[in-house]
Amino acid sequence: MQRDQDFFLQFGDTGTSFFTGVVEERDDPMMLGRVRVRIFGIHPMDRTEVPTEALPWSSVMLPVTEAGASGIGANVPGLIEGSWVIGFFRDGISCQDPIVLGSLPSIAPPNWTGPSSAPSPSQAID
């Protein structure tokens, strides 16, 4: 997949690449609370190029008050389809292991599954 190198240059390519994206799926088959995120600047907004099913599963960071392991504590984040999130790639410029740090305020209906062309970051809600 071709990536826009300017995306990485804005962070000085320090090995940690932060991202903003939109949640497209939360039905994690492993029940680990992971979500599939279409990441702006990395994944094409056109779902015919990269369908939701082809997006990598993103782990969601939990607070230290939750164990997040062996069914102890709350390990299901409250993200829904259409939630805007911010995170980073644990594997840096390889962009294969996304971690969601938190969500950004946005307006999306609870059953949002995204248009064939999702909004760009420049179309963020005021």
Coordinates of C-alpha atoms in Angstrom, one line a residue:
M1 CA 0.0 0.0 0.0
Q2 CA 1.4 3.4 -1.0
R3 CA 1.7 5.8 1.9
D4 CA 1.9 9.6 1.8
Q5 CA 5.5 10.2 3.0
D6 CA 4.5 13.7 4.1
F7 CA 2.4 12.1 6.9
F8 CA 5.6 10.7 8.5
L9 CA 7.7 13.8 7.9
Q10 CA 5.4 15.9 10.0
F11 CA 6.5 13.8 13.0
G12 CA 10.2 13.9 12.1
D13 CA 10.0 10.1 11.7
T14 CA 11.1 9.5 15.3
G15 CA 9.9 5.9 15.2
T16 CA 6.5 6.8 16.7
S17 CA 3.9 7.7 14.2
F18 CA 0.7 9.2 15.6
F19 CA -2.6 9.0 13.7
T20 CA -6.2 10.2 13.6
G21 CA -8.9 8.0 12.2
V22 CA -12.5 6.8 12.4
V23 CA -13.7 3.5 13.8
E24 CA -15.4 1.3 11.2
E25 CA -15.8 -2.0 13.1
R26 CA -15.9 -3.0 16.8
D27 CA -17.1 -6.6 16.6
D28 CA -13.7 -8.1 17.6
P29 CA -13.8 -11.9 17.0
M30 CA -11.3 -12.4 19.8
M31 CA -13.4 -10.3 22.2
L32 CA -10.3 -8.2 23.2
G33 CA -12.0 -4.8 22.7
R34 CA -10.1 -4.1 19.5
V35 CA -11.5 -1.9 16.7
R36 CA -10.8 -1.5 13.0
V37 CA -9.8 2.1 12.3
R38 CA -9.6 3.8 8.9
I39 CA -6.6 6.0 9.5
F40 CA -6.4 9.3 7.7
G41 CA -3.3 9.6 5.5
I42 CA -2.6 5.9 5.6
H43 CA -5.7 4.1 4.4
P44 CA -7.6 5.3 1.3
M45 CA -11.0 6.8 2.1
D46 CA -12.4 4.8 -0.8
R47 CA -13.7 1.5 0.6
T48 CA -13.4 -0.2 -2.8
E49 CA -9.6 0.2 -2.5
V50 CA -9.3 -1.0 1.1
P51 CA -12.5 -2.5 2.5
T52 CA -13.2 -2.4 6.3
E53 CA -12.4 -6.1 6.6
A54 CA -8.8 -5.4 5.3
L55 CA -8.1 -2.8 8.0
P56 CA -5.8 -4.1 10.8
W57 CA -7.3 -4.6 14.3
S58 CA -6.3 -1.7 16.6
S59 CA -5.7 -2.4 20.3
V60 CA -7.3 0.1 22.6
M61 CA -5.3 1.4 25.5
L62 CA -7.0 1.0 28.9
P63 CA -6.4 3.0 32.1
V64 CA -4.2 1.4 34.7
T65 CA -7.3 0.8 36.8
E66 CA -8.3 -2.0 34.4
A67 CA -6.3 -5.2 34.1
G68 CA -7.3 -5.8 30.5
A69 CA -6.2 -9.4 30.8
S70 CA -7.9 -12.8 31.6
G71 CA -11.3 -11.3 31.8
I72 CA -10.4 -9.1 34.8
G73 CA -11.7 -5.6 34.8
A74 CA -13.5 -3.8 32.0
N75 CA -11.7 -4.6 28.7
V76 CA -14.4 -3.4 26.4
P77 CA -13.9 0.2 25.3
G78 CA -17.0 2.4 24.7
L79 CA -16.0 3.2 21.1
I80 CA -18.7 2.8 18.4
E81 CA -18.6 2.9 14.6
G82 CA -18.1 6.5 13.6
S83 CA -16.0 7.4 16.7
W84 CA -13.0 9.5 15.8
V85 CA -9.8 8.3 17.5
I86 CA -6.2 9.3 18.0
G87 CA -3.4 6.8 18.5
F88 CA 0.0 5.7 17.4
F89 CA 1.7 2.8 15.6
R90 CA 3.6 0.6 18.0
D91 CA 5.8 -0.5 15.1
G92 CA 6.5 3.0 13.8
I93 CA 6.7 3.6 10.1
S94 CA 5.7 0.0 9.3
C95 CA 2.1 1.0 10.3
Q96 CA 0.9 -2.5 11.0
D97 CA 0.3 -2.4 14.8
P98 CA -2.0 0.5 15.7
I99 CA -2.8 1.5 19.3
V100 CA -5.8 3.7 20.0
L101 CA -5.1 6.2 22.9
G102 CA -8.5 7.9 23.0
S103 CA -11.4 9.3 21.2
L104 CA -12.1 12.8 19.9
P105 CA -15.4 14.6 20.1
S106 CA -17.4 14.1 16.9
I107 CA -21.0 13.7 15.7
A108 CA -22.0 10.4 14.1
P109 CA -25.1 8.3 14.3
P110 CA -24.7 5.1 16.4
N111 CA -25.2 2.9 13.4
W112 CA -22.7 4.8 11.2
T113 CA -20.7 2.4 9.0
G114 CA -19.1 5.1 6.9
P115 CA -19.8 6.4 3.4
S116 CA -17.8 5.0 0.5
S117 CA -15.7 8.1 0.9
A118 CA -15.2 8.9 4.6
P119 CA -14.7 12.6 5.7
S120 CA -11.1 13.9 5.6
P121 CA -9.5 15.5 8.6
S122 CA -10.0 18.9 7.1
Q123 CA -13.8 18.3 7.2
A124 CA -13.7 17.9 11.0
I125 CA -16.7 19.2 12.9
D126 CA -16.2 22.7 14.2

